[in-house]
Structure formats: C-alpha cells, structure tokens
C-alpha cells in the first residue's frame, strides 16, 4: 500500500500506534533516495490506481435478492446498470444490494439524490447486522453524500471519489462493491459544467464526451491481481442506477450505459404499479456473465442450479406468449398443460421473484435457500405434468393444499428451519400419489 506512483524497496517499517500523518516506514527509491511513508495517501481521483493484472471475473456477487441471484447474476468485478422510471424502486434495490451483497466493503455514492434517502441509510445501517460478520453493516460501509442541493462541481467529482476509495480497498485485497445513485444526476452535472465552459453540446445538450466519461468510470471496475503481494486478488463491482426522464431508455445516458455494462436490471413501472418488488422486468433484463459462472455454480451448488434457472426462464417466457391468448379468450380456452404452466409461472412470479425488502426473513435469501425453493417449484411442475398424463383433472392439481406451503417457503428461517423444505417435498409427493391413486 505504497503511496500512488511510488516504487522501491522498504528499508524499515515500524510497529505501534501512529497517526495517519506520522512516518511508519522508510522507502528506498530506484534513485537511492530514502523517503518517509505515512498512512495518509493522496490520489488523483480521475485516474485509476495501478494493478498487476486484470482477470476475467468468474465468481458471483451474492446479493440475497432472488430475481438477481437466480436470473440475472453479477460477478465480483462486474458492472451493472439499474435503469427505471421514477417510483420503480431503484434506490431500494441499491439499498438492498448495499445491505446484503457479500462484498467486504460497500461504497455508496448518493449523487444528486434526495437528502432523505441518505438519511435513511444513516439511520438503518447501524441497526442492521451483516450476516457474514455479525457486526453492524455501517462498519463496512462508506457513504459519499452529495445531495441535489450541493454544488454541481462536487456532484461531478463524487463518482470519481467513490471509485477511487473502492480501488484503495481493492488494492488491500478486498472485494468492494460501489453503488452509484444515480449516474443520470452525475451526467446532468457534467452537462451543466460543460454549458458553463461553453463547450459544443452533443445529443440533448450533454457534452460529446459523455460516453467516454461513463466508459472510464465503469472500466475501473474489475477483478485484479494487486501490486505488491504475490497471488493476492481484489475486486471492484460497479452498480449504477440510471434515472431516465419518463422512463425513456432511448435517452443518451441510458444508451451510453447499456453499451458498456454486461448486466441490465430493467425496472418496470407496470410491475411497481402492481406492487411487485423488486420491479425487475424478467423479459427485458439480461446478464452476460451467466456462462462465465457456470463452473462455479456446478462446483458450489451442483448441476441442478443452471438447469433450474433455464427452466424457470423458459416457463416465464412461455407464460408471456400464452398471456395474449388468455386476455383474448380467457383461461378456460387453454389446454391442461398450458394451464399448469400458467399456474407455475404465477408461483414463480408471486412467491419466488417477489421479495419483501422490509420483512425480517424474506429480505435476504442465501443461494442454498434459493436452490431449495426452485427445487420445490420444479418438483410440483414435474409431478403436475405426470398427473395430467394419468388423466387427473387440472383443477385437482391446482387446488392441492401443499401449494400454499410452497408459496410460503420464502418465510422459512434458513438459520433454524431448513428441514421444513424436506417436509414440504415429502408432503408434495404424498398428495400427488394420493391424487393419482
């Protein structure tokens, strides 16, 4: 952790209590000069800190949010965007990621947002306990408060300050996640400063270099081998909220961001209106990291995970195509198999993807709990298809009492009651066995 730009050999290093401005080591530079090293470092925030090697990310950043971890995962060292209209829940999604993502350090940049949102973080985080360490979440969180009433120059600098702090901890070998809320307000500050400097405006008044500035920011994320320590790795995961006016994703900031990031969590006003949170649209969103992480999932969760994920996505897409028919002629016009698919898709949407951020248990679900929930839904679907082949009436399948327990499985406390999943599975098999006779 030598100061930025320094090279050489450590001649001596001290032990004991020191202030950040007292020398703790002596460095012999390549020219032979002896230089004092202090703990305080000064960095140019617009310039990325150096590293030994950038690696391809392969390990998921576990967030505890089922729609993200299962359908659209992000890697440690990855980049993601959360665009959405006003009221669709961007800030709550970012708060949830800051609370529960398994990064060791969280940098939360409130860039041009309302002051009460930063106040919520300051009030909530000291009371919440980090599931990994048992310590208050505030102990691993760095907040950069730059609310909408602060100067535009400070707003423009806040994003760079956040990513530089993230790189500083990355260089110590930590996995860091930075939440930028929101890059649209940062781009607006950039536009305002560009106007005052009388630069030639680009699309919608934004400066012509908007895309390159956004790319510079997101490029500083990644999984790297750090300088100084052999084999030590650190990562910076960048997650930026985008607030397009009126939810229009064709505006310049959204388009420039989508060209750069590899994970897109598109928030839907229609889902938010139905009170489905997180309001991430599973038909629009995507993650380009899924294939890279396949080996990690196979090794740590078993081969079931990737197969279940693909099947859930296929069921949701099939529901979308059947939905048109249902709206025209009604549910009764569908065949038994299609009705079962619609019911299973409803279970996935309402009982699996819907998650209550303010519920003590449902706010966070580990990968193991997510896998057990997926297995229950998949078992119901397979047994249901088998029952239909045995000429069981679809109404009898839909009305099985165990379905309510499958729906409420998300409220099972994984610290004490994971055995309940086996009980529900046994009950599920028994009810189908009785149904078929």
Coordinates of C-alpha atoms in Angstrom, one line a residue:
X1 CA 0.0 0.0 0.0
X2 CA 2.7 2.5 -1.0
X3 CA 1.5 6.0 -2.0
X4 CA 0.3 6.3 -5.5
X5 CA 3.2 6.3 -8.1
X6 CA 5.9 5.3 -5.6
X7 CA 8.3 2.4 -6.3
X8 CA 11.3 1.0 -4.5
X9 CA 12.4 -1.2 -1.5
X10 CA 11.1 -1.0 2.0
X11 CA 14.1 -0.3 4.2
X12 CA 12.3 -0.3 7.6
X13 CA 8.8 -0.5 8.9
X14 CA 7.5 0.5 12.4
X15 CA 5.2 -1.1 14.9
X16 CA 2.8 0.6 17.3
X17 CA 0.2 3.4 17.4
X18 CA 0.6 6.2 14.9
X19 CA -1.5 9.0 13.5
X20 CA -2.1 8.9 9.7
X21 CA 0.5 11.7 9.2
X22 CA 3.4 10.2 11.2
X23 CA 6.0 8.2 9.2
X24 CA 5.5 4.4 9.6
X25 CA 8.1 3.2 7.1
X26 CA 11.1 4.2 5.0
X27 CA 11.3 3.6 1.3
X28 CA 14.5 3.5 -0.8
X29 CA 13.6 4.6 -4.3
X30 CA 15.2 3.4 -7.5
X31 CA 17.4 6.5 -7.5
X32 CA 18.7 5.6 -3.9
X33 CA 16.7 8.4 -2.1
X34 CA 15.2 7.5 1.3
X35 CA 11.6 8.6 1.6
X36 CA 9.3 8.6 4.6
X37 CA 6.0 6.7 4.1
X38 CA 2.9 7.8 6.0
X39 CA -0.6 6.1 6.1
X40 CA -2.4 9.1 4.6
X41 CA -2.5 8.9 0.7
X42 CA -3.4 11.5 -1.8
X43 CA -4.7 10.2 -5.2
X44 CA -5.8 11.9 -8.4
X45 CA -9.4 10.7 -8.4
X46 CA -9.9 10.9 -12.1
X47 CA -7.0 8.5 -12.7
X48 CA -7.3 4.7 -12.0
X49 CA -5.0 3.2 -9.5
X50 CA -2.4 0.7 -10.9
X51 CA -2.6 -3.1 -10.6
X52 CA -0.5 -6.1 -11.7
X53 CA -3.1 -7.8 -13.9
X54 CA -6.8 -7.7 -14.7
X55 CA -8.5 -11.1 -14.7
X56 CA -11.8 -12.4 -16.1
X57 CA -14.4 -12.4 -13.4
X58 CA -15.9 -15.9 -12.6
X59 CA -17.5 -15.8 -9.1
X60 CA -21.0 -14.4 -8.4
X61 CA -21.6 -11.4 -6.1
X62 CA -24.3 -13.0 -3.9
X63 CA -26.9 -10.3 -3.2
X64 CA -29.7 -12.3 -1.4
X65 CA -32.2 -10.9 -3.9
X66 CA -33.7 -13.9 -5.7
X67 CA -34.5 -12.3 -9.1
X68 CA -30.9 -11.1 -9.3
X69 CA -29.0 -14.1 -8.0
X70 CA -31.1 -16.6 -9.9
X71 CA -32.0 -15.0 -13.2
X72 CA -29.6 -12.1 -13.8
X73 CA -26.5 -12.6 -11.6
X74 CA -23.5 -10.2 -11.5
X75 CA -19.9 -11.3 -10.8
X76 CA -17.4 -9.9 -8.3
X77 CA -15.6 -7.4 -10.5
X78 CA -18.6 -7.0 -12.9
X79 CA -20.6 -3.9 -13.9
X80 CA -24.4 -3.5 -13.9
X81 CA -27.0 -0.8 -14.6
X82 CA -30.4 -0.3 -12.9
X83 CA -32.4 1.9 -15.1
X84 CA -36.0 2.7 -14.3
X85 CA -38.6 5.5 -14.2
X86 CA -39.5 7.5 -11.0
X87 CA -41.0 5.3 -8.3
X88 CA -39.9 1.9 -9.7
X89 CA -37.6 1.2 -6.8
X90 CA -34.1 1.9 -8.0
X91 CA -32.9 3.3 -4.6
X92 CA -34.5 0.4 -2.7
X93 CA -32.7 -2.1 -5.0
X94 CA -29.4 -0.3 -4.4
X95 CA -30.0 -0.2 -0.6
X96 CA -30.8 -3.9 -0.7
X97 CA -27.5 -4.6 -2.5
X98 CA -25.6 -2.3 -0.2
X99 CA -27.1 -4.2 2.8
X100 CA -26.8 -7.8 1.8
X101 CA -24.3 -8.2 -1.1
X102 CA -21.3 -10.4 0.0
X103 CA -18.7 -7.7 -0.6
X104 CA -16.4 -6.9 2.2
X105 CA -16.6 -3.1 1.7
X106 CA -19.5 -1.1 0.3
X107 CA -19.1 2.4 -1.1
X108 CA -22.5 4.1 -1.5
X109 CA -22.4 7.3 -3.6
X110 CA -25.6 9.4 -3.2
X111 CA -25.1 11.6 -6.3
X112 CA -27.7 14.3 -6.7
X113 CA -30.4 12.3 -5.0
X114 CA -32.8 13.5 -2.2
X115 CA -31.2 14.1 1.2
X116 CA -33.8 11.9 3.0
X117 CA -32.5 8.8 1.1
X118 CA -29.1 9.3 2.6
X119 CA -30.7 9.9 6.0
X120 CA -32.4 6.5 5.7
X121 CA -29.1 4.8 5.1
X122 CA -27.5 6.6 8.1
X123 CA -30.4 5.6 10.3
X124 CA -30.9 2.0 9.1
X125 CA -27.4 0.6 8.5
X126 CA -26.1 0.9 12.1
X127 CA -29.0 -1.2 13.3
X128 CA -28.7 -3.9 10.7
X129 CA -26.4 -6.8 11.2
X130 CA -24.1 -8.1 8.5
X131 CA -24.9 -11.9 8.1
X132 CA -21.3 -12.6 7.2
X133 CA -19.5 -11.0 10.2
X134 CA -22.2 -10.4 12.8
X135 CA -21.1 -6.7 13.0
X136 CA -23.3 -3.6 12.2
X137 CA -23.5 -3.1 8.5
X138 CA -22.3 0.5 8.9
X139 CA -18.8 -0.8 9.9
X140 CA -18.2 -2.0 6.3
X141 CA -20.0 0.9 4.5
X142 CA -18.5 4.2 3.2
X143 CA -21.1 6.9 2.3
X144 CA -20.4 9.8 0.0
X145 CA -23.3 12.2 0.4
X146 CA -23.7 14.6 -2.5
X147 CA -27.4 15.5 -2.5
X148 CA -29.3 17.6 -5.0
X149 CA -28.8 20.9 -3.2
X150 CA -25.0 20.7 -3.3
X151 CA -22.8 22.3 -5.9
X152 CA -22.6 20.7 -9.4
X153 CA -18.8 20.6 -9.3
X154 CA -18.9 18.4 -6.2
X155 CA -21.6 16.2 -7.8
X156 CA -19.4 15.7 -10.8
X157 CA -16.4 14.7 -8.6
X158 CA -18.4 12.4 -6.2
X159 CA -18.5 9.5 -8.6
X160 CA -14.7 9.6 -9.1
X161 CA -14.1 9.9 -5.4
X162 CA -16.2 6.8 -4.8
X163 CA -14.4 4.6 -7.3
X164 CA -11.0 5.8 -6.1
X165 CA -11.9 4.8 -2.5
X166 CA -13.1 1.5 -3.9
X167 CA -9.8 0.9 -5.7
X168 CA -7.9 1.8 -2.5
X169 CA -9.6 -1.1 -0.6
X170 CA -9.3 -3.3 -3.7
X171 CA -5.6 -2.9 -3.5
X172 CA -5.6 -4.3 0.0
X173 CA -7.2 -7.5 -1.4
X174 CA -10.9 -6.8 -0.5
X175 CA -13.9 -7.4 -2.7
X176 CA -15.6 -4.0 -2.9
X177 CA -19.0 -3.0 -4.3
X178 CA -19.7 0.6 -5.3
X179 CA -23.3 1.8 -5.7
X180 CA -23.7 5.0 -7.7
X181 CA -27.1 6.5 -7.2
X182 CA -27.5 7.9 -9.8
X183 CA -25.3 8.3 -12.8
X184 CA -28.0 10.3 -14.6
X185 CA -27.6 13.1 -12.0
X186 CA -23.9 12.9 -12.5
X187 CA -24.4 13.3 -16.2
X188 CA -26.6 16.3 -15.6
X189 CA -23.9 17.9 -13.6
X190 CA -21.5 17.2 -16.4
X191 CA -23.9 18.9 -18.9
X192 CA -24.3 21.9 -16.6
X193 CA -20.5 22.3 -16.3
X194 CA -20.0 21.8 -20.0
X195 CA -22.5 24.5 -20.7
X196 CA -20.8 27.0 -18.4
X197 CA -17.5 26.2 -20.1
X198 CA -19.2 27.0 -23.5
X199 CA -18.3 23.6 -24.9
X200 CA -20.1 22.3 -28.1
X201 CA -23.2 20.4 -26.9
X202 CA -24.0 16.9 -28.1
X203 CA -27.2 15.0 -28.0
X204 CA -29.9 16.5 -25.7
X205 CA -27.3 19.1 -24.6
X206 CA -25.0 16.5 -23.0
X207 CA -21.3 17.0 -23.8
X208 CA -19.9 15.0 -26.7
X209 CA -17.6 13.1 -24.4
X210 CA -20.4 11.7 -22.2
X211 CA -20.0 8.1 -23.5
X212 CA -16.2 8.1 -22.9
X213 CA -16.6 9.5 -19.4
X214 CA -19.1 6.8 -18.5
X215 CA -16.9 4.1 -20.0
X216 CA -13.9 5.5 -18.0
X217 CA -15.9 5.1 -14.8
X218 CA -17.2 1.5 -15.4
X219 CA -13.8 0.4 -16.8
X220 CA -12.3 1.0 -13.4
X221 CA -14.3 -2.0 -12.0
X222 CA -12.9 -5.5 -12.3
X223 CA -11.1 -8.4 -10.7
X224 CA -7.4 -7.8 -10.5
X225 CA -4.2 -9.2 -9.1
X226 CA -2.9 -6.4 -6.8
X227 CA 0.5 -4.9 -6.8
X228 CA 3.0 -5.9 -4.1
X229 CA 1.5 -9.2 -2.8
X230 CA 2.0 -12.3 -4.9
X231 CA -1.3 -14.0 -5.7
X232 CA -3.5 -11.6 -3.8
X233 CA -6.7 -10.6 -5.6
X234 CA -9.1 -7.8 -5.1
X235 CA -12.3 -6.7 -7.0
X236 CA -14.4 -3.6 -7.6
X237 CA -18.0 -4.3 -8.6
X238 CA -19.8 -1.2 -10.0
X239 CA -23.6 -0.9 -10.0
X240 CA -25.0 2.3 -11.3
X241 CA -28.6 3.5 -11.1
X242 CA -29.9 5.4 -14.2
X243 CA -32.9 7.7 -13.9
X244 CA -34.1 8.3 -17.5
X245 CA -36.7 11.1 -17.7
X246 CA -40.2 9.5 -18.1
X247 CA -38.5 6.0 -18.1
X248 CA -37.4 6.6 -21.7
X249 CA -34.4 4.2 -22.2
X250 CA -33.6 5.7 -25.6
X251 CA -32.1 8.9 -24.0
X252 CA -28.3 9.4 -24.2
X253 CA -27.3 8.4 -20.6
X254 CA -29.2 5.1 -20.7
X255 CA -28.0 4.2 -24.2
X256 CA -24.3 5.0 -23.4
X257 CA -24.6 3.0 -20.2
X258 CA -26.1 -0.1 -21.9
X259 CA -23.3 -0.1 -24.4
X260 CA -20.8 -0.6 -21.6
X261 CA -22.4 -2.7 -18.8
X262 CA -22.9 -6.5 -19.0
X263 CA -25.8 -6.7 -16.6
X264 CA -29.1 -4.9 -17.2
X265 CA -31.7 -4.9 -14.4
X266 CA -34.6 -3.1 -16.2
X267 CA -37.1 -1.8 -13.7
X268 CA -40.7 -1.7 -14.9
X269 CA -43.3 0.9 -13.9
X270 CA -46.1 -1.6 -14.6
X271 CA -44.6 -4.1 -12.0
X272 CA -44.1 -1.3 -9.5
X273 CA -47.7 -0.2 -10.0
X274 CA -48.8 -3.8 -9.2
X275 CA -46.7 -3.6 -6.0
X276 CA -44.3 -6.3 -7.3
X277 CA -40.9 -5.5 -5.9
X278 CA -38.1 -5.7 -6.8
X279 CA -39.7 -4.5 -10.0
X280 CA -37.1 -6.0 -12.3
X281 CA -38.7 -7.0 -15.6
X282 CA -37.6 -10.6 -16.3
X283 CA -38.4 -10.3 -20.0
X284 CA -36.3 -7.2 -20.6
X285 CA -33.3 -7.7 -18.3
X286 CA -30.2 -9.8 -19.0
X287 CA -26.8 -10.9 -17.6
X288 CA -23.9 -11.7 -19.9
X289 CA -22.0 -13.2 -17.0
X290 CA -24.1 -16.4 -16.7
X291 CA -21.9 -18.6 -18.9
X292 CA -18.7 -17.5 -17.1
X293 CA -20.1 -18.5 -13.8
X294 CA -21.5 -21.9 -14.8
X295 CA -18.4 -23.8 -13.5
X296 CA -18.6 -22.0 -10.1
X297 CA -22.3 -22.9 -9.8
X298 CA -21.7 -26.5 -10.7
X299 CA -18.9 -26.8 -8.2
X300 CA -20.6 -25.0 -5.3
X301 CA -24.4 -25.6 -5.8
X302 CA -24.5 -28.7 -8.0
X303 CA -25.6 -29.1 -11.6
X304 CA -29.2 -28.6 -10.7
X305 CA -28.8 -24.8 -10.4
X306 CA -28.1 -23.9 -14.1
X307 CA -30.8 -26.4 -15.3
X308 CA -33.4 -25.0 -12.9
X309 CA -32.5 -21.4 -13.9
X310 CA -33.0 -22.1 -17.6
X311 CA -36.3 -23.9 -16.9
X312 CA -37.7 -21.0 -14.8
X313 CA -36.8 -18.5 -17.6
X314 CA -38.5 -20.8 -20.2
X315 CA -41.7 -21.0 -18.1
X316 CA -41.8 -17.2 -17.7
X317 CA -41.3 -16.7 -21.4
X318 CA -44.0 -19.3 -22.2
X319 CA -46.4 -17.5 -19.8
X320 CA -45.8 -14.3 -21.7
X321 CA -46.8 -15.8 -25.0
X322 CA -49.8 -17.6 -23.5
X323 CA -50.9 -14.4 -21.8
X324 CA -52.0 -12.9 -25.1
X325 CA -54.4 -15.8 -25.7
X326 CA -55.7 -15.7 -22.1
X327 CA -56.6 -12.0 -22.5
X328 CA -58.5 -12.6 -25.7
X329 CA -60.4 -15.8 -24.9
X330 CA -59.9 -16.5 -21.2
X331 CA -58.1 -19.1 -19.2
X332 CA -60.6 -21.8 -19.9
X333 CA -59.6 -21.9 -23.6
X334 CA -56.2 -23.3 -22.7
X335 CA -55.3 -26.9 -22.5
X336 CA -54.4 -28.6 -19.2
X337 CA -50.6 -28.5 -19.8
X338 CA -50.8 -24.8 -20.6
X339 CA -52.9 -24.0 -17.6
X340 CA -50.4 -25.8 -15.4
X341 CA -47.6 -23.8 -17.0
X342 CA -49.5 -20.5 -16.2
X343 CA -50.0 -21.6 -12.6
X344 CA -46.4 -22.5 -12.1
X345 CA -45.3 -19.2 -13.7
X346 CA -47.7 -17.4 -11.3
X347 CA -45.9 -19.2 -8.4
X348 CA -42.5 -18.2 -9.7
X349 CA -43.6 -14.5 -10.1
X350 CA -45.6 -14.1 -6.8
X351 CA -43.8 -16.5 -4.5
X352 CA -40.2 -16.6 -5.8
X353 CA -39.4 -13.4 -7.6
X354 CA -41.5 -11.1 -5.4
X355 CA -39.4 -10.3 -2.3
X356 CA -40.3 -8.0 0.7
X357 CA -37.3 -5.8 1.5
X358 CA -38.8 -4.9 4.9
X359 CA -39.6 -8.4 6.1
X360 CA -37.2 -9.8 8.6
X361 CA -36.7 -13.1 6.9
X362 CA -37.7 -12.5 3.3
X363 CA -35.3 -9.5 2.8
X364 CA -32.4 -11.9 2.3
X365 CA -32.2 -15.5 0.8
X366 CA -28.9 -17.4 0.5
X367 CA -28.1 -19.3 -2.6
X368 CA -28.8 -22.6 -0.8
X369 CA -32.3 -21.4 0.2
X370 CA -33.0 -20.2 -3.4
X371 CA -32.0 -23.6 -4.7
X372 CA -34.4 -25.4 -2.3
X373 CA -37.2 -23.1 -3.3
X374 CA -36.6 -23.7 -7.0
X375 CA -36.4 -27.4 -6.5
X376 CA -39.9 -27.3 -4.8
X377 CA -41.4 -25.4 -7.7
X378 CA -39.8 -27.7 -10.2
X379 CA -40.9 -30.8 -8.4
X380 CA -44.5 -29.5 -8.3
X381 CA -44.3 -28.9 -12.1
X382 CA -42.9 -32.3 -12.9
X383 CA -45.4 -34.1 -10.7
X384 CA -48.2 -32.0 -12.1
X385 CA -47.3 -32.9 -15.7
X386 CA -47.1 -36.6 -14.7
X387 CA -50.6 -36.4 -13.1
X388 CA -52.0 -34.8 -16.2
X389 CA -50.7 -37.7 -18.3
X390 CA -52.5 -40.0 -15.8
X391 CA -55.8 -38.1 -16.7
X392 CA -56.0 -36.3 -13.4
X393 CA -58.2 -33.1 -13.6
X394 CA -56.2 -29.9 -13.8
X395 CA -58.5 -28.3 -11.1
X396 CA -57.5 -31.0 -8.6
X397 CA -53.8 -30.4 -9.3
X398 CA -54.1 -26.6 -8.9
X399 CA -56.1 -26.9 -5.7
X400 CA -53.7 -29.2 -3.8
X401 CA -53.3 -27.9 -0.2
X402 CA -49.4 -28.1 -0.4
X403 CA -49.3 -25.2 -2.9
X404 CA -49.8 -22.7 -0.1
X405 CA -46.8 -24.2 1.8
X406 CA -44.7 -23.9 -1.4
X407 CA -45.8 -20.2 -1.7
X408 CA -44.8 -19.5 1.9
X409 CA -41.4 -21.3 1.8
X410 CA -39.8 -17.9 1.4
X411 CA -40.6 -17.2 5.0
X412 CA -38.7 -20.2 6.3
X413 CA -35.9 -19.1 8.6
X414 CA -32.8 -20.7 7.0
X415 CA -30.8 -20.5 10.2
X416 CA -33.2 -22.8 12.1
X417 CA -35.8 -24.4 9.9
X418 CA -34.2 -25.6 6.6
X419 CA -35.6 -29.1 7.4
X420 CA -39.0 -27.8 6.5
X421 CA -38.1 -27.9 2.8
X422 CA -37.8 -31.7 3.1
X423 CA -41.1 -31.9 4.9
X424 CA -42.9 -29.9 2.2
X425 CA -41.3 -32.0 -0.6
X426 CA -42.4 -35.2 1.2
X427 CA -46.0 -33.8 1.6
X428 CA -46.0 -32.7 -2.1
X429 CA -45.1 -36.2 -3.3
X430 CA -47.7 -37.8 -1.0
X431 CA -50.5 -35.5 -2.2
X432 CA -49.8 -36.3 -5.8
X433 CA -49.5 -40.0 -5.0
X434 CA -53.0 -39.9 -3.4
X435 CA -54.3 -37.9 -6.4
X436 CA -53.2 -40.4 -9.0
X437 CA -54.2 -43.3 -6.7

